[in-house]
């Protein structure tokens, strides 16, 4: 669901995104609203997770620089229909609601999700403008059985796309989390809307932390933002003049990488992807445990197989495990 367009808040954010201080009076004049209304909207923007400094006599300023997403630019550099909804409940849910009328490859991006979700209904923390929330609808002719492999393939595509943009050392945690130095950078959620005539209607969604405030509540595991990952490189190509990270360039790169990987997967299945996965597996040859409901298995991680199952070596030998209810944890 797209909430009623919060036009005034978005207009204020566009003004503040230009940088510097903007007085309540100036904002009010530009938008044709009172200063009291400006102050109310600033509170609402704060509730979206945006930090704003407010200084007597000077006005309001963003705590962190922000370059907003630009749907036109993204659409012109990709071959996918791209929909930008700055404020939405969940980009995955938005596409799931309308798979019947979508072209395969259609992408939805947002600046803020009020009900971003992870696996098994867990919350995905989605403050405004700080991260990427990107979903793509894909019609998979091979049907549901092939969906597991597909969810691994898109993770490989994202890490490789980051590498080609000069971001090294991002790794994968089975089945589809991105890690940097054992901290969660991004999560991927593949959801199935149904099957028609053998084809599966899938929505692939990714949330990647780009410049999230360290004070953000609600995350109960170590996490990292891409901004920190590229911090050592002063002139990193993803850095914009204000110092923030170029989310538009990242969107283009990820959409293109997903489309290529999904087509390759449809033609060749997991062939070739197993080696690509294992090269960037965060836990390869490290001690791990697999949690399956009440059951836990500890052993050494040995990557994945051609079915997309995770391999764990125990005293009984190497076992393959697959299924949406499994969680992998490092030991
Ligand atoms: P697994 O998928 O292996 O069961 P997980 O703990 O990563 O493990 P997910 O459902 O994949 O679980 O992701 C949801 C979890 O991710 C939330 O419970 C929360 O701890 C964490 N999380 C939520 N938002 C973010 C975010 N923006 N960045 C990093 N982690 C987040
Ligand atoms: C996970 O690690 O559990 C997966 C998190 C997936 C989050 C993304 S953000 C874009 C898309 N919309 C959602 O509601 N979830 C996914």
mmCIF file of C-alpha atoms and ligand atoms in Angstrom:
data_model
loop_
_atom_site.group_PDB
_atom_site.id
_atom_site.type_symbol
_atom_site.label_atom_id
_atom_site.label_comp_id
_atom_site.label_asym_id
_atom_site.label_seq_id
_atom_site.Cartn_x
_atom_site.Cartn_y
_atom_site.Cartn_z
ATOM 1 C CA UNK A 1 0.000 0.000 0.000
ATOM 2 C CA UNK A 2 1.231 3.479 -0.778
ATOM 3 C CA UNK A 3 0.215 5.872 1.978
ATOM 4 C CA UNK A 4 -1.282 9.228 0.898
ATOM 5 C CA UNK A 5 1.670 11.096 -0.634
ATOM 6 C CA UNK A 6 3.252 13.032 2.225
ATOM 7 C CA UNK A 7 4.004 15.867 -0.186
ATOM 8 C CA UNK A 8 4.937 18.578 2.304
ATOM 9 C CA UNK A 9 7.414 16.344 4.138
ATOM 10 C CA UNK A 10 9.022 15.276 0.875
ATOM 11 C CA UNK A 11 9.245 18.905 -0.295
ATOM 12 C CA UNK A 12 10.929 19.867 2.977
ATOM 13 C CA UNK A 13 13.377 16.993 2.609
ATOM 14 C CA UNK A 14 14.182 18.081 -0.948
ATOM 15 C CA UNK A 15 14.997 21.549 0.369
ATOM 16 C CA UNK A 16 17.106 20.250 3.253
ATOM 17 C CA UNK A 17 18.888 17.804 0.929
ATOM 18 C CA UNK A 18 20.386 20.840 -0.839
ATOM 19 C CA UNK A 19 22.545 21.242 2.279
ATOM 20 C CA UNK A 20 23.009 24.012 4.848
ATOM 21 C CA UNK A 21 20.498 25.545 7.243
ATOM 22 C CA UNK A 22 16.968 26.480 6.154
ATOM 23 C CA UNK A 23 14.829 28.631 8.419
ATOM 24 C CA UNK A 24 11.253 27.709 9.315
ATOM 25 C CA UNK A 25 10.185 30.948 7.689
ATOM 26 C CA UNK A 26 11.965 30.203 4.400
ATOM 27 C CA UNK A 27 10.583 26.637 4.280
ATOM 28 C CA UNK A 28 7.091 27.882 5.096
ATOM 29 C CA UNK A 29 7.247 30.526 2.360
ATOM 30 C CA UNK A 30 8.525 28.068 -0.260
ATOM 31 C CA UNK A 31 5.815 25.529 0.540
ATOM 32 C CA UNK A 32 3.035 28.012 1.258
ATOM 33 C CA UNK A 33 2.472 26.744 4.818
ATOM 34 C CA UNK A 34 2.814 28.222 8.332
ATOM 35 C CA UNK A 35 5.926 27.890 10.505
ATOM 36 C CA UNK A 36 3.891 25.803 12.949
ATOM 37 C CA UNK A 37 3.043 23.410 10.113
ATOM 38 C CA UNK A 38 6.742 23.253 9.165
ATOM 39 C CA UNK A 39 7.642 22.335 12.717
ATOM 40 C CA UNK A 40 4.944 19.604 12.750
ATOM 41 C CA UNK A 41 6.281 18.154 9.486
ATOM 42 C CA UNK A 42 9.854 18.242 10.797
ATOM 43 C CA UNK A 43 8.663 16.048 13.698
ATOM 44 C CA UNK A 44 7.089 13.640 11.198
ATOM 45 C CA UNK A 45 10.326 13.510 9.190
ATOM 46 C CA UNK A 46 12.163 12.738 12.405
ATOM 47 C CA UNK A 47 9.783 9.795 12.920
ATOM 48 C CA UNK A 48 10.928 8.443 9.548
ATOM 49 C CA UNK A 49 14.377 8.092 11.096
ATOM 50 C CA UNK A 50 15.997 11.242 9.665
ATOM 51 C CA UNK A 51 18.198 13.213 12.050
ATOM 52 C CA UNK A 52 17.708 16.957 11.748
ATOM 53 C CA UNK A 53 19.585 19.643 13.675
ATOM 54 C CA UNK A 54 17.428 22.519 14.791
ATOM 55 C CA UNK A 55 19.266 25.712 15.774
ATOM 56 C CA UNK A 56 17.628 28.804 17.215
ATOM 57 C CA UNK A 57 17.938 31.653 14.716
ATOM 58 C CA UNK A 58 19.313 29.447 11.922
ATOM 59 C CA UNK A 59 16.648 26.840 11.293
ATOM 60 C CA UNK A 60 16.954 23.221 10.273
ATOM 61 C CA UNK A 61 19.774 21.166 8.763
ATOM 62 C CA UNK A 62 20.181 17.473 7.962
ATOM 63 C CA UNK A 63 22.645 15.767 10.305
ATOM 64 C CA UNK A 64 23.941 13.702 7.361
ATOM 65 C CA UNK A 65 24.043 14.728 3.683
ATOM 66 C CA UNK A 66 21.360 13.063 1.589
ATOM 67 C CA UNK A 67 21.069 12.719 -2.182
ATOM 68 C CA UNK A 68 17.574 11.523 -2.979
ATOM 69 C CA UNK A 69 16.800 8.668 -5.353
ATOM 70 C CA UNK A 70 16.219 9.723 -8.931
ATOM 71 C CA UNK A 71 13.845 7.346 -10.742
ATOM 72 C CA UNK A 72 14.492 8.910 -14.153
ATOM 73 C CA UNK A 73 18.218 8.467 -13.884
ATOM 74 C CA UNK A 74 17.869 4.880 -12.682
ATOM 75 C CA UNK A 75 15.359 3.989 -15.401
ATOM 76 C CA UNK A 76 17.498 5.501 -18.140
ATOM 77 C CA UNK A 77 20.527 3.401 -17.130
ATOM 78 C CA UNK A 78 18.645 0.112 -16.760
ATOM 79 C CA UNK A 79 16.333 -1.889 -18.996
ATOM 80 C CA UNK A 80 13.718 -2.414 -16.310
ATOM 81 C CA UNK A 81 10.543 -0.469 -15.603
ATOM 82 C CA UNK A 82 11.412 1.347 -12.363
ATOM 83 C CA UNK A 83 8.840 2.673 -9.898
ATOM 84 C CA UNK A 84 9.957 5.001 -7.123
ATOM 85 C CA UNK A 85 7.618 5.377 -4.157
ATOM 86 C CA UNK A 86 9.457 7.492 -1.592
ATOM 87 C CA UNK A 87 7.207 6.288 1.245
ATOM 88 C CA UNK A 88 5.677 2.821 1.185
ATOM 89 C CA UNK A 89 4.779 -0.042 3.518
ATOM 90 C CA UNK A 90 7.074 -2.606 1.858
ATOM 91 C CA UNK A 91 8.500 -2.654 -1.676
ATOM 92 C CA UNK A 92 8.112 -6.459 -1.704
ATOM 93 C CA UNK A 93 4.458 -6.249 -0.679
ATOM 94 C CA UNK A 94 3.780 -3.549 -3.262
ATOM 95 C CA UNK A 95 4.940 -5.787 -6.108
ATOM 96 C CA UNK A 96 3.347 -8.941 -4.633
ATOM 97 C CA UNK A 97 -0.013 -7.153 -4.702
ATOM 98 C CA UNK A 98 0.087 -6.737 -8.463
ATOM 99 C CA UNK A 99 2.177 -9.504 -10.017
ATOM 100 C CA UNK A 100 -0.583 -10.304 -12.542
ATOM 101 C CA UNK A 101 -0.162 -6.976 -14.268
ATOM 102 C CA UNK A 102 3.624 -6.611 -14.126
ATOM 103 C CA UNK A 103 6.320 -7.197 -16.685
ATOM 104 C CA UNK A 104 9.059 -9.526 -15.429
ATOM 105 C CA UNK A 105 11.948 -7.375 -14.193
ATOM 106 C CA UNK A 106 9.766 -4.522 -12.912
ATOM 107 C CA UNK A 107 11.502 -2.833 -10.011
ATOM 108 C CA UNK A 108 10.194 -0.875 -7.060
ATOM 109 C CA UNK A 109 12.426 1.334 -4.912
ATOM 110 C CA UNK A 110 11.658 3.398 -1.833
ATOM 111 C CA UNK A 111 13.273 5.921 0.495
ATOM 112 C CA UNK A 112 11.329 4.666 3.536
ATOM 113 C CA UNK A 113 9.363 1.545 4.445
ATOM 114 C CA UNK A 114 6.864 1.624 7.288
ATOM 115 C CA UNK A 115 6.615 -2.179 7.322
ATOM 116 C CA UNK A 116 9.870 -3.432 5.852
ATOM 117 C CA UNK A 117 10.239 -7.124 6.608
ATOM 118 C CA UNK A 118 12.869 -9.827 6.764
ATOM 119 C CA UNK A 119 12.549 -13.578 6.755
ATOM 120 C CA UNK A 120 9.745 -15.163 8.774
ATOM 121 C CA UNK A 121 7.981 -11.870 9.356
ATOM 122 C CA UNK A 122 10.864 -10.195 11.196
ATOM 123 C CA UNK A 123 11.112 -6.435 10.921
ATOM 124 C CA UNK A 124 13.544 -4.760 8.514
ATOM 125 C CA UNK A 125 14.542 -1.382 9.903
ATOM 126 C CA UNK A 126 14.029 1.094 7.045
ATOM 127 C CA UNK A 127 14.714 4.764 7.893
ATOM 128 C CA UNK A 128 14.222 7.417 5.198
ATOM 129 C CA UNK A 129 16.997 8.142 2.707
ATOM 130 C CA UNK A 130 19.696 6.283 4.623
ATOM 131 C CA UNK A 131 19.611 2.935 2.856
ATOM 132 C CA UNK A 132 18.452 1.070 -0.234
ATOM 133 C CA UNK A 133 15.125 -0.759 -0.376
ATOM 134 C CA UNK A 134 14.878 -2.433 -3.751
ATOM 135 C CA UNK A 135 12.492 -5.127 -5.021
ATOM 136 C CA UNK A 136 12.114 -6.807 -8.390
ATOM 137 C CA UNK A 137 9.328 -8.962 -9.747
ATOM 138 C CA UNK A 138 10.573 -12.013 -11.664
ATOM 139 C CA UNK A 139 8.557 -14.623 -13.493
ATOM 140 C CA UNK A 140 10.546 -17.820 -13.184
ATOM 141 C CA UNK A 141 9.566 -20.264 -15.922
ATOM 142 C CA UNK A 142 11.300 -23.175 -14.144
ATOM 143 C CA UNK A 143 8.717 -22.930 -11.322
ATOM 144 C CA UNK A 144 8.850 -22.966 -7.560
ATOM 145 C CA UNK A 145 11.393 -25.740 -7.201
ATOM 146 C CA UNK A 146 14.037 -23.468 -8.714
ATOM 147 C CA UNK A 147 13.339 -20.574 -6.335
ATOM 148 C CA UNK A 148 15.911 -21.613 -3.712
ATOM 149 C CA UNK A 149 18.802 -21.454 -6.178
ATOM 150 C CA UNK A 150 17.571 -18.145 -7.466
ATOM 151 C CA UNK A 151 17.731 -16.534 -4.057
ATOM 152 C CA UNK A 152 21.432 -17.482 -3.802
ATOM 153 C CA UNK A 153 22.201 -16.264 -7.283
ATOM 154 C CA UNK A 154 20.976 -12.722 -6.585
ATOM 155 C CA UNK A 155 23.277 -12.478 -3.546
ATOM 156 C CA UNK A 156 26.259 -13.492 -5.682
ATOM 157 C CA UNK A 157 25.249 -10.873 -8.255
ATOM 158 C CA UNK A 158 25.179 -8.103 -5.629
ATOM 159 C CA UNK A 159 28.602 -8.928 -4.155
ATOM 160 C CA UNK A 160 30.138 -9.107 -7.644
ATOM 161 C CA UNK A 161 28.483 -5.805 -8.599
ATOM 162 C CA UNK A 162 29.981 -4.203 -5.469
ATOM 163 C CA UNK A 163 33.395 -5.580 -6.395
ATOM 164 C CA UNK A 164 33.145 -4.048 -9.846
ATOM 165 C CA UNK A 165 32.380 -0.704 -8.155
ATOM 166 C CA UNK A 166 35.542 -0.995 -6.068
ATOM 167 C CA UNK A 167 34.023 -2.394 -2.863
ATOM 168 C CA UNK A 168 36.021 -5.406 -1.702
ATOM 169 C CA UNK A 169 35.568 -7.986 1.059
ATOM 170 C CA UNK A 170 31.774 -8.147 1.176
ATOM 171 C CA UNK A 171 30.742 -11.763 1.761
ATOM 172 C CA UNK A 172 27.630 -13.935 1.788
ATOM 173 C CA UNK A 173 25.891 -15.765 4.601
ATOM 174 C CA UNK A 174 23.637 -18.615 3.472
ATOM 175 C CA UNK A 175 20.989 -18.267 2.278
ATOM 176 C CA UNK A 176 20.970 -14.576 1.460
ATOM 177 C CA UNK A 177 22.573 -12.073 3.749
ATOM 178 C CA UNK A 178 25.520 -9.850 2.867
ATOM 179 C CA UNK A 179 28.200 -9.469 5.496
ATOM 180 C CA UNK A 180 31.231 -7.279 5.975
ATOM 181 C CA UNK A 181 33.682 -8.258 8.703
ATOM 182 C CA UNK A 182 31.021 -10.497 10.263
ATOM 183 C CA UNK A 183 28.446 -7.701 10.407
ATOM 184 C CA UNK A 184 25.237 -7.598 8.430
ATOM 185 C CA UNK A 185 25.355 -5.134 5.519
ATOM 186 C CA UNK A 186 22.263 -6.280 3.627
ATOM 187 C CA UNK A 187 19.512 -8.869 3.598
ATOM 188 C CA UNK A 188 17.657 -10.402 0.682
ATOM 189 C CA UNK A 189 14.120 -11.744 0.911
ATOM 190 C CA UNK A 190 12.594 -13.798 -1.903
ATOM 191 C CA UNK A 191 8.817 -14.180 -1.700
ATOM 192 C CA UNK A 192 6.519 -16.249 -3.849
ATOM 193 C CA UNK A 193 3.174 -14.908 -4.920
ATOM 194 C CA UNK A 194 1.932 -18.068 -6.582
ATOM 195 C CA UNK A 195 2.325 -20.308 -9.555
ATOM 196 C CA UNK A 196 0.497 -20.037 -12.867
ATOM 197 C CA UNK A 197 0.919 -22.558 -15.650
ATOM 198 C CA UNK A 198 4.146 -23.851 -14.098
ATOM 199 C CA UNK A 199 5.872 -20.473 -13.841
ATOM 200 C CA UNK A 200 6.559 -19.039 -10.389
ATOM 201 C CA UNK A 201 5.849 -15.388 -9.615
ATOM 202 C CA UNK A 202 8.619 -14.203 -7.363
ATOM 203 C CA UNK A 203 9.497 -10.948 -5.710
ATOM 204 C CA UNK A 204 13.132 -10.475 -4.772
ATOM 205 C CA UNK A 205 13.770 -7.711 -2.250
ATOM 206 C CA UNK A 206 16.976 -6.340 -0.805
ATOM 207 C CA UNK A 207 17.624 -3.899 1.965
ATOM 208 C CA UNK A 208 21.199 -2.595 2.070
ATOM 209 C CA UNK A 209 22.465 -0.258 4.761
ATOM 210 C CA UNK A 210 24.165 2.710 3.157
ATOM 211 C CA UNK A 211 24.541 5.446 5.790
ATOM 212 C CA UNK A 212 22.284 4.456 8.669
ATOM 213 C CA UNK A 213 22.613 6.324 11.967
ATOM 214 C CA UNK A 214 24.338 4.250 14.646
ATOM 215 C CA UNK A 215 21.634 5.325 17.085
ATOM 216 C CA UNK A 216 18.873 3.586 15.151
ATOM 217 C CA UNK A 217 16.876 1.268 17.436
ATOM 218 C CA UNK A 218 15.463 -2.163 16.637
ATOM 219 C CA UNK A 219 18.394 -4.187 15.305
ATOM 220 C CA UNK A 220 19.464 -7.030 17.541
ATOM 221 C CA UNK A 221 22.632 -8.136 15.747
ATOM 222 C CA UNK A 222 25.906 -6.516 14.595
ATOM 223 C CA UNK A 223 25.392 -4.505 11.413
ATOM 224 C CA UNK A 224 27.333 -2.151 9.173
ATOM 225 C CA UNK A 225 26.647 0.516 6.525
ATOM 226 C CA UNK A 226 28.328 0.689 3.121
ATOM 227 C CA UNK A 227 29.583 4.154 4.055
ATOM 228 C CA UNK A 228 31.788 2.565 6.723
ATOM 229 C CA UNK A 229 32.959 -0.099 4.270
ATOM 230 C CA UNK A 230 34.328 2.515 1.864
ATOM 231 C CA UNK A 231 35.524 4.888 4.586
ATOM 232 C CA UNK A 232 39.232 4.198 4.132
ATOM 233 C CA UNK A 233 39.075 5.204 0.456
ATOM 234 C CA UNK A 234 39.030 8.977 0.415
ATOM 235 C CA UNK A 235 38.202 9.251 -3.273
ATOM 236 C CA UNK A 236 36.055 6.194 -3.651
ATOM 237 C CA UNK A 237 34.055 6.329 -6.929
ATOM 238 C CA UNK A 238 30.789 5.810 -4.970
ATOM 239 C CA UNK A 239 31.400 8.923 -2.882
ATOM 240 C CA UNK A 240 29.497 12.068 -3.859
ATOM 241 C CA UNK A 241 30.761 15.628 -3.422
ATOM 242 C CA UNK A 242 28.785 16.088 -0.173
ATOM 243 C CA UNK A 243 30.437 12.928 1.146
ATOM 244 C CA UNK A 244 27.390 10.679 0.952
ATOM 245 C CA UNK A 245 27.235 7.435 -1.021
ATOM 246 C CA UNK A 246 25.807 7.382 -4.548
ATOM 247 C CA UNK A 247 22.647 5.310 -4.030
ATOM 248 C CA UNK A 248 21.446 5.967 -7.585
ATOM 249 C CA UNK A 249 24.573 4.412 -9.066
ATOM 250 C CA UNK A 250 24.195 1.450 -6.722
ATOM 251 C CA UNK A 251 20.555 0.928 -7.747
ATOM 252 C CA UNK A 252 21.514 0.886 -11.422
ATOM 253 C CA UNK A 253 24.342 -1.567 -10.784
ATOM 254 C CA UNK A 254 22.173 -3.930 -8.702
ATOM 255 C CA UNK A 255 19.191 -3.904 -11.058
ATOM 256 C CA UNK A 256 21.427 -4.674 -14.040
ATOM 257 C CA UNK A 257 23.352 -7.345 -12.131
ATOM 258 C CA UNK A 258 20.135 -9.055 -10.986
ATOM 259 C CA UNK A 259 18.704 -9.134 -14.483
ATOM 260 C CA UNK A 260 21.875 -10.651 -15.939
ATOM 261 C CA UNK A 261 22.187 -13.208 -13.123
ATOM 262 C CA UNK A 262 18.505 -14.187 -13.308
ATOM 263 C CA UNK A 263 18.726 -14.757 -17.057
ATOM 264 C CA UNK A 264 21.936 -16.782 -16.642
ATOM 265 C CA UNK A 265 20.245 -18.833 -13.936
ATOM 266 C CA UNK A 266 17.258 -19.535 -16.169
ATOM 267 C CA UNK A 267 19.606 -20.786 -18.903
ATOM 268 C CA UNK A 268 22.173 -22.744 -16.890
ATOM 269 C CA UNK A 269 20.733 -23.240 -13.386
ATOM 270 C CA UNK A 270 23.273 -23.231 -10.568
ATOM 271 C CA UNK A 271 26.057 -24.369 -12.894
ATOM 272 C CA UNK A 272 28.931 -21.923 -12.424
ATOM 273 C CA UNK A 273 27.249 -20.197 -9.473
ATOM 274 C CA UNK A 274 28.468 -22.745 -6.902
ATOM 275 C CA UNK A 275 32.117 -21.710 -7.402
ATOM 276 C CA UNK A 276 31.122 -18.057 -7.502
ATOM 277 C CA UNK A 277 29.243 -18.457 -4.203
ATOM 278 C CA UNK A 278 31.986 -20.419 -2.460
ATOM 279 C CA UNK A 279 34.622 -17.777 -3.306
ATOM 280 C CA UNK A 280 32.674 -15.185 -1.321
ATOM 281 C CA UNK A 281 31.081 -17.392 1.382
ATOM 282 C CA UNK A 282 31.639 -15.597 4.716
ATOM 283 C CA UNK A 283 31.744 -18.836 6.687
ATOM 284 C CA UNK A 284 33.557 -21.206 4.313
ATOM 285 C CA UNK A 285 35.694 -23.617 6.365
ATOM 286 C CA UNK A 286 34.668 -21.914 9.609
ATOM 287 C CA UNK A 287 32.769 -23.468 12.535
ATOM 288 C CA UNK A 288 29.038 -22.808 12.349
ATOM 289 C CA UNK A 289 25.729 -24.081 13.612
ATOM 290 C CA UNK A 290 22.511 -24.593 11.706
ATOM 291 C CA UNK A 291 19.343 -23.861 13.657
ATOM 292 C CA UNK A 292 16.221 -25.718 12.491
ATOM 293 C CA UNK A 293 13.411 -25.075 14.960
ATOM 294 C CA UNK A 294 14.374 -26.953 18.133
ATOM 295 C CA UNK A 295 17.218 -28.801 16.406
ATOM 296 C CA UNK A 296 20.792 -27.530 16.085
ATOM 297 C CA UNK A 297 23.733 -28.991 14.184
ATOM 298 C CA UNK A 298 27.284 -27.791 14.748
ATOM 299 C CA UNK A 299 30.115 -28.400 12.329
ATOM 300 C CA UNK A 300 32.355 -26.814 9.722
ATOM 301 C CA UNK A 301 30.791 -24.892 6.871
ATOM 302 C CA UNK A 302 31.694 -26.291 3.437
ATOM 303 C CA UNK A 303 29.840 -23.893 1.167
ATOM 304 C CA UNK A 304 26.874 -24.869 -1.019
ATOM 305 C CA UNK A 305 26.011 -27.561 -3.588
ATOM 306 C CA UNK A 306 24.313 -27.460 -7.033
ATOM 307 C CA UNK A 307 20.856 -27.586 -5.375
ATOM 308 C CA UNK A 308 21.682 -24.504 -3.352
ATOM 309 C CA UNK A 309 21.795 -26.494 -0.084
ATOM 310 C CA UNK A 310 24.242 -25.464 2.636
ATOM 311 C CA UNK A 311 26.948 -28.062 3.370
ATOM 312 C CA UNK A 312 28.066 -28.787 6.908
ATOM 313 C CA UNK A 313 30.764 -31.238 7.919
ATOM 314 C CA UNK A 314 30.192 -33.117 11.169
ATOM 315 C CA UNK A 315 31.617 -36.384 12.544
ATOM 316 C CA UNK A 316 29.067 -38.150 10.327
ATOM 317 C CA UNK A 317 30.562 -36.601 7.185
ATOM 318 C CA UNK A 318 29.303 -33.795 4.932
ATOM 319 C CA UNK A 319 25.525 -33.234 5.071
ATOM 320 C CA UNK A 320 23.430 -30.981 2.816
ATOM 321 C CA UNK A 321 20.577 -28.938 4.325
ATOM 322 C CA UNK A 322 18.002 -26.885 2.518
ATOM 323 C CA UNK A 323 14.766 -25.075 3.421
ATOM 324 C CA UNK A 324 13.444 -21.694 4.449
ATOM 325 C CA UNK A 325 13.361 -22.506 8.164
ATOM 326 C CA UNK A 326 17.126 -22.880 8.587
ATOM 327 C CA UNK A 327 19.268 -20.167 10.175
ATOM 328 C CA UNK A 328 23.047 -20.253 10.003
ATOM 329 C CA UNK A 329 25.146 -18.792 12.802
ATOM 330 C CA UNK A 330 28.907 -18.479 13.204
ATOM 331 C CA UNK A 331 30.395 -20.040 16.339
HETATM 332 P P1 LIG B 1 18.474 -15.746 9.401
HETATM 333 O O1 LIG B 1 17.949 -15.140 8.137
HETATM 334 O O2 LIG B 1 19.711 -16.507 9.208
HETATM 335 O O3 LIG B 1 17.455 -16.475 10.191
HETATM 336 P P2 LIG B 1 18.724 -13.042 10.578
HETATM 337 O O4 LIG B 1 18.818 -12.799 12.046
HETATM 338 O O5 LIG B 1 19.650 -12.280 9.713
HETATM 339 O O6 LIG B 1 18.938 -14.576 10.363
HETATM 340 P P3 LIG B 1 16.525 -12.139 8.990
HETATM 341 O O7 LIG B 1 15.095 -12.460 9.057
HETATM 342 O O8 LIG B 1 17.303 -12.583 7.786
HETATM 343 O O9 LIG B 1 17.256 -12.734 10.258
HETATM 344 O O10 LIG B 1 16.682 -10.568 9.148
HETATM 345 C C1 LIG B 1 15.909 -9.874 10.080
HETATM 346 C C2 LIG B 1 16.819 -9.449 11.225
HETATM 347 O O11 LIG B 1 17.785 -8.539 10.719
HETATM 348 C C3 LIG B 1 16.071 -8.673 12.299
HETATM 349 O O12 LIG B 1 15.630 -9.541 13.303
HETATM 350 C C4 LIG B 1 17.138 -7.695 12.828
HETATM 351 O O13 LIG B 1 17.932 -8.248 13.835
HETATM 352 C C5 LIG B 1 18.057 -7.515 11.645
HETATM 353 N N1 LIG B 1 17.815 -6.237 10.946
HETATM 354 C C6 LIG B 1 16.667 -5.545 10.773
HETATM 355 N N2 LIG B 1 16.873 -4.427 10.066
HETATM 356 C C7 LIG B 1 18.176 -4.416 9.773
HETATM 357 C C8 LIG B 1 18.999 -3.534 9.060
HETATM 358 N N3 LIG B 1 18.541 -2.427 8.479
HETATM 359 N N4 LIG B 1 20.309 -3.860 8.969
HETATM 360 C C9 LIG B 1 20.824 -4.973 9.534
HETATM 361 N N5 LIG B 1 20.097 -5.849 10.213
HETATM 362 C C10 LIG B 1 18.792 -5.575 10.342
HETATM 363 C C1 LIG B 2 16.507 -10.458 5.712
HETATM 364 O O1 LIG B 2 17.710 -10.341 5.962
HETATM 365 O O2 LIG B 2 15.745 -11.054 6.454
HETATM 366 C C2 LIG B 2 15.948 -9.894 4.452
HETATM 367 C C3 LIG B 2 15.638 -8.440 4.560
HETATM 368 C C4 LIG B 2 14.985 -7.935 3.289
HETATM 369 C C5 LIG B 2 14.622 -6.478 3.365
HETATM 370 C C6 LIG B 2 14.161 -5.955 2.030
HETATM 371 S S1 LIG B 2 14.039 -4.191 1.992
HETATM 372 C C7 LIG B 2 13.240 -4.263 0.450
HETATM 373 C C8 LIG B 2 12.257 -5.415 0.523
HETATM 374 N N1 LIG B 2 11.008 -5.010 1.147
HETATM 375 C C9 LIG B 2 10.802 -5.633 2.303
HETATM 376 O O3 LIG B 2 9.807 -5.444 3.042
HETATM 377 N N2 LIG B 2 11.802 -6.473 2.578
HETATM 378 C C10 LIG B 2 12.809 -6.449 1.540
#
